[in-house]
PDB file of C-alpha atoms in Angstrom:
ATOM      1  CA  TYR A   1     -47.562 -82.378-100.616  1.00 45.00           C
ATOM      2  CA  LYS A   2     -51.088 -82.850-101.970  1.00 57.00           C
ATOM      3  CA  ASN A   3     -52.976 -80.956-104.615  1.00 64.00           C
ATOM      4  CA  THR A   4     -56.320 -81.687-103.008  1.00 74.00           C
ATOM      5  CA  THR A   5     -57.703 -80.610 -99.695  1.00 83.00           C
ATOM      6  CA  CYS A   6     -60.980 -79.561 -98.159  1.00 91.00           C
ATOM      7  CA  ASN A   7     -62.191 -75.990 -98.617  1.00 91.00           C
ATOM      8  CA  ILE A   8     -64.125 -73.808 -96.181  1.00 93.00           C
ATOM      9  CA  THR A   9     -66.603 -71.307 -97.583  1.00 93.00           C
ATOM     10  CA  PRO A  10     -68.668 -68.955 -95.382  1.00 94.00           C
ATOM     11  CA  GLU A  11     -72.351 -68.988 -96.325  1.00 94.00           C
ATOM     12  CA  GLY A  12     -73.288 -65.496 -97.451  1.00 90.00           C
ATOM     13  CA  GLY A  13     -69.715 -64.332 -98.039  1.00 90.00           C
ATOM     14  CA  ASN A  14     -66.682 -63.431 -95.971  1.00 91.00           C
ATOM     15  CA  THR A  15     -68.258 -60.491 -94.146  1.00 91.00           C
ATOM     16  CA  VAL A  16     -70.641 -61.090 -91.233  1.00 92.00           C
ATOM     17  CA  ARG A  17     -72.714 -58.134 -90.103  1.00 91.00           C
ATOM     18  CA  LEU A  18     -74.184 -58.035 -86.623  1.00 92.00           C
ATOM     19  CA  GLN A  19     -77.263 -55.988 -85.796  1.00 91.00           C
ATOM     20  CA  SER A  20     -76.508 -52.511 -84.481  1.00 90.00           C
ATOM     21  CA  ILE A  21     -76.296 -52.148 -80.717  1.00 91.00           C
ATOM     22  CA  GLU A  22     -76.499 -49.079 -78.505  1.00 89.00           C
ATOM     23  CA  ALA A  23     -73.727 -48.361 -76.001  1.00 87.00           C
ATOM     24  CA  SER A  24     -76.352 -48.318 -73.223  1.00 89.00           C
ATOM     25  CA  GLN A  25     -77.383 -51.870 -74.148  1.00 91.00           C
ATOM     26  CA  LEU A  26     -73.794 -53.076 -73.910  1.00 90.00           C
ATOM     27  CA  LYS A  27     -73.170 -51.231 -70.647  1.00 90.00           C
ATOM     28  CA  ALA A  28     -76.226 -52.923 -69.096  1.00 93.00           C
ATOM     29  CA  LEU A  29     -74.721 -56.385 -69.691  1.00 92.00           C
ATOM     30  CA  SER A  30     -72.016 -58.068 -67.678  1.00 90.00           C
ATOM     31  CA  ARG A  31     -68.708 -58.547 -69.465  1.00 87.00           C
ATOM     32  CA  GLY A  32     -68.846 -61.508 -71.858  1.00 82.00           C
ATOM     33  CA  SER A  33     -72.646 -61.836 -71.778  1.00 87.00           C
ATOM     34  CA  ALA A  34     -74.559 -62.601 -74.957  1.00 89.00           C
ATOM     35  CA  THR A  35     -76.006 -59.373 -76.327  1.00 93.00           C
ATOM     36  CA  GLY A  36     -78.960 -60.749 -78.264  1.00 92.00           C
ATOM     37  CA  LYS A  37     -77.300 -59.358 -81.398  1.00 94.00           C
ATOM     38  CA  GLN A  38     -75.112 -62.410 -82.052  1.00 94.00           C
ATOM     39  CA  LYS A  39     -75.061 -63.978 -85.465  1.00 95.00           C
ATOM     40  CA  ASP A  40     -74.313 -67.472 -86.700  1.00 96.00           C
ATOM     41  CA  ILE A  41     -71.411 -67.912 -89.079  1.00 96.00           C
ATOM     42  CA  LYS A  42     -72.243 -70.975 -91.167  1.00 97.00           C
ATOM     43  CA  LEU A  43     -69.225 -72.522 -92.830  1.00 97.00           C
ATOM     44  CA  LYS A  44     -69.550 -75.059 -95.617  1.00 97.00           C
ATOM     45  CA  ILE A  45     -66.706 -77.570 -95.798  1.00 96.00           C
ATOM     46  CA  ASP A  46     -66.319 -79.262 -99.175  1.00 95.00           C
ATOM     47  CA  CYS A  47     -63.844 -82.117 -99.545  1.00 94.00           C
ATOM     48  CA  PRO A  48     -62.702 -84.058-102.582  1.00 93.00           C
ATOM     49  CA  THR A  49     -63.756 -87.718-102.689  1.00 92.00           C
ATOM     50  CA  SER A  50     -60.164 -88.774-102.012  1.00 91.00           C
ATOM     51  CA  GLU A  51     -60.299 -87.037 -98.601  1.00 92.00           C
ATOM     52  CA  VAL A  52     -63.599 -88.538 -97.346  1.00 94.00           C
ATOM     53  CA  GLY A  53     -62.984 -90.388 -94.090  1.00 95.00           C
ATOM     54  CA  THR A  54     -59.695 -88.600 -93.380  1.00 94.00           C
ATOM     55  CA  LYS A  55     -59.078 -86.885 -90.033  1.00 95.00           C
ATOM     56  CA  TYR A  56     -58.633 -83.120 -90.245  1.00 95.00           C
ATOM     57  CA  MET A  57     -57.612 -80.614 -87.627  1.00 95.00           C
ATOM     58  CA  TYR A  58     -58.354 -76.924 -87.710  1.00 96.00           C
ATOM     59  CA  TRP A  59     -57.474 -73.829 -85.772  1.00 97.00           C
ATOM     60  CA  PHE A  60     -58.232 -70.135 -85.651  1.00 98.00           C
ATOM     61  CA  ASN A  61     -55.761 -67.303 -86.204  1.00 97.00           C
ATOM     62  CA  PRO A  62     -56.591 -63.655 -85.550  1.00 98.00           C
ATOM     63  CA  ILE A  63     -55.694 -61.354 -88.434  1.00 97.00           C
ATOM     64  CA  THR A  64     -56.502 -58.186 -86.509  1.00 96.00           C
ATOM     65  CA  GLU A  65     -55.354 -57.740 -82.908  1.00 96.00           C
ATOM     66  CA  ASN A  66     -56.871 -60.124 -80.404  1.00 96.00           C
ATOM     67  CA  SER A  67     -57.284 -59.845 -76.653  1.00 95.00           C
ATOM     68  CA  THR A  68     -54.413 -61.393 -74.715  1.00 92.00           C
ATOM     69  CA  THR A  69     -56.637 -62.008 -71.681  1.00 93.00           C
ATOM     70  CA  GLU A  70     -59.998 -63.081 -73.146  1.00 94.00           C
ATOM     71  CA  ALA A  71     -60.265 -66.192 -75.363  1.00 96.00           C
ATOM     72  CA  GLY A  72     -61.802 -65.736 -78.810  1.00 97.00           C
ATOM     73  CA  VAL A  73     -62.026 -61.946 -78.601  1.00 97.00           C
ATOM     74  CA  LEU A  74     -60.890 -59.688 -81.432  1.00 97.00           C
ATOM     75  CA  LYS A  75     -60.206 -56.053 -80.569  1.00 96.00           C
ATOM     76  CA  ASN A  76     -61.988 -53.451 -82.644  1.00 94.00           C
ATOM     77  CA  ASN A  77     -59.954 -52.682 -85.743  1.00 92.00           C
ATOM     78  CA  ALA A  78     -62.343 -50.253 -87.449  1.00 92.00           C
ATOM     79  CA  PRO A  79     -61.121 -46.695 -87.886  1.00 90.00           C
ATOM     80  CA  GLY A  80     -63.295 -44.388 -85.797  1.00 88.00           C
ATOM     81  CA  GLY A  81     -65.050 -47.344 -84.180  1.00 88.00           C
ATOM     82  CA  PRO A  82     -66.101 -47.410 -80.540  1.00 90.00           C
ATOM     83  CA  GLY A  83     -63.528 -48.077 -77.842  1.00 90.00           C
ATOM     84  CA  GLU A  84     -63.707 -50.857 -75.244  1.00 92.00           C
ATOM     85  CA  VAL A  85     -65.844 -52.979 -77.619  1.00 94.00           C
ATOM     86  CA  GLY A  86     -64.709 -56.022 -79.584  1.00 95.00           C
ATOM     87  CA  ILE A  87     -66.067 -59.165 -81.223  1.00 96.00           C
ATOM     88  CA  ILE A  88     -66.120 -62.593 -79.586  1.00 97.00           C
ATOM     89  CA  ILE A  89     -66.165 -65.773 -81.677  1.00 98.00           C
ATOM     90  CA  LYS A  90     -67.709 -68.880 -80.127  1.00 97.00           C
ATOM     91  CA  GLN A  91     -68.144 -72.510 -81.086  1.00 97.00           C
ATOM     92  CA  ASP A  92     -70.588 -74.686 -79.139  1.00 95.00           C
ATOM     93  CA  ASN A  93     -71.268 -71.675 -76.860  1.00 91.00           C
ATOM     94  CA  LYS A  94     -67.604 -71.502 -75.779  1.00 95.00           C
ATOM     95  CA  ALA A  95     -65.107 -68.880 -76.840  1.00 96.00           C
ATOM     96  CA  ILE A  96     -62.657 -70.260 -79.394  1.00 98.00           C
ATOM     97  CA  LYS A  97     -58.950 -70.337 -78.590  1.00 97.00           C
ATOM     98  CA  PHE A  98     -56.706 -68.646 -81.129  1.00 98.00           C
ATOM     99  CA  TYR A  99     -53.552 -70.485 -82.240  1.00 97.00           C
ATOM    100  CA  ASP A 100     -54.718 -73.744 -80.612  1.00 97.00           C
ATOM    101  CA  THR A 101     -53.680 -76.485 -83.045  1.00 95.00           C
ATOM    102  CA  ASP A 102     -54.598 -79.370 -80.722  1.00 95.00           C
ATOM    103  CA  THR A 103     -58.226 -78.866 -79.660  1.00 96.00           C
ATOM    104  CA  TYR A 104     -60.266 -78.741 -82.858  1.00 97.00           C
ATOM    105  CA  SER A 105     -60.657 -81.646 -85.245  1.00 96.00           C
ATOM    106  CA  ILE A 106     -63.014 -83.485 -87.564  1.00 96.00           C
ATOM    107  CA  ALA A 107     -62.564 -87.220 -86.969  1.00 96.00           C
ATOM    108  CA  SER A 108     -63.804 -88.297 -90.400  1.00 96.00           C
ATOM    109  CA  VAL A 109     -64.563 -85.682 -93.036  1.00 95.00           C
ATOM    110  CA  LYS A 110     -67.526 -86.058 -95.343  1.00 96.00           C
ATOM    111  CA  GLN A 111     -67.705 -84.750 -98.872  1.00 96.00           C
ATOM    112  CA  THR A 112     -69.853 -81.855 -97.606  1.00 97.00           C
ATOM    113  CA  GLN A 113     -70.412 -80.808 -94.008  1.00 96.00           C
ATOM    114  CA  TRP A 114     -71.201 -77.669 -92.051  1.00 97.00           C
ATOM    115  CA  MET A 115     -69.611 -75.932 -89.092  1.00 97.00           C
ATOM    116  CA  THR A 116     -71.303 -73.131 -87.161  1.00 97.00           C
ATOM    117  CA  LEU A 117     -69.556 -70.388 -85.209  1.00 97.00           C
ATOM    118  CA  ILE A 118     -71.189 -67.460 -83.435  1.00 97.00           C
ATOM    119  CA  ALA A 119     -70.024 -63.841 -83.556  1.00 97.00           C
ATOM    120  CA  ASP A 120     -71.167 -61.357 -80.920  1.00 97.00           C
ATOM    121  CA  TYR A 121     -70.172 -58.014 -79.471  1.00 96.00           C
ATOM    122  CA  TYR A 122     -67.844 -58.093 -76.477  1.00 96.00           C
ATOM    123  CA  LYS A 123     -67.483 -55.285 -73.964  1.00 94.00           C
ATOM    124  CA  PHE A 124     -64.108 -54.897 -72.309  1.00 92.00           C
ATOM    125  CA  SER A 125     -65.382 -52.430 -69.694  1.00 91.00           C
ATOM    126  CA  ASP A 126     -68.208 -49.998 -68.947  1.00 89.00           C
ATOM    127  CA  ASN A 127     -66.023 -47.174 -70.278  1.00 90.00           C
ATOM    128  CA  ILE A 128     -67.297 -47.648 -73.826  1.00 90.00           C
ATOM    129  CA  LYS A 129     -66.218 -44.776 -76.026  1.00 88.00           C
ATOM    130  CA  ILE A 130     -68.758 -43.837 -78.666  1.00 86.00           C
ATOM    131  CA  GLY A 131     -67.263 -43.921 -82.143  1.00 84.00           C
ATOM    132  CA  THR A 132     -68.285 -42.915 -85.625  1.00 83.00           C
ATOM    133  CA  GLY A 133     -67.453 -46.239 -87.234  1.00 83.00           C
ATOM    134  CA  GLU A 134     -68.206 -49.909 -86.877  1.00 90.00           C
ATOM    135  CA  VAL A 135     -66.807 -52.685 -84.722  1.00 93.00           C
ATOM    136  CA  MET A 136     -64.606 -54.929 -86.845  1.00 94.00           C
ATOM    137  CA  GLY A 137     -62.304 -57.892 -86.381  1.00 95.00           C
ATOM    138  CA  ILE A 138     -60.799 -60.368 -88.833  1.00 96.00           C
ATOM    139  CA  PHE A 139     -59.746 -63.972 -88.283  1.00 97.00           C
ATOM    140  CA  GLU A 140     -58.997 -67.017 -90.400  1.00 96.00           C
ATOM    141  CA  ILE A 141     -59.582 -70.731 -90.081  1.00 96.00           C
ATOM    142  CA  ILE A 142     -56.822 -73.132 -91.082  1.00 95.00           C
ATOM    143  CA  LEU A 143     -57.951 -76.644 -92.047  1.00 93.00           C
ATOM    144  CA  GLN A 144     -55.302 -79.329 -92.412  1.00 91.00           C
ATOM    145  CA  GLU A 145     -55.194 -83.077 -92.812  1.00 89.00           C
ATOM    146  CA  LYS A 146     -53.932 -84.751 -89.648  1.00 85.00           C
TER     147      LYS A 146
END
């Protein structure tokens, strides 16, 4: 057990807001295509001096329901939100894999470093149901010394 570890802090707070998108815009795209409404999620990783140079691994856990067939996709959890629309989270232009504790690592942490993820809308089908609310999904990042 250690009292010190690295911390991850999202730049601009824990909530990321994408630009609004019309259902017709989503319908015009193929499933999984970038919508042009995506937004970077910049994460600042601060580590105590004692951890500099240590290998860390990290992984992603969905808090709200995730798709069982599409990697990195969170189903819409907003009350009254549109149906058949979710949020996809990408790193290096590839969908992240939830619960994958083996793929993601930082070989040698620095005292301060940045990680960038991308959030975008994801259409499950052309049968998008118009809603009165937003599209929302929640996930967490676990960072642990190897």
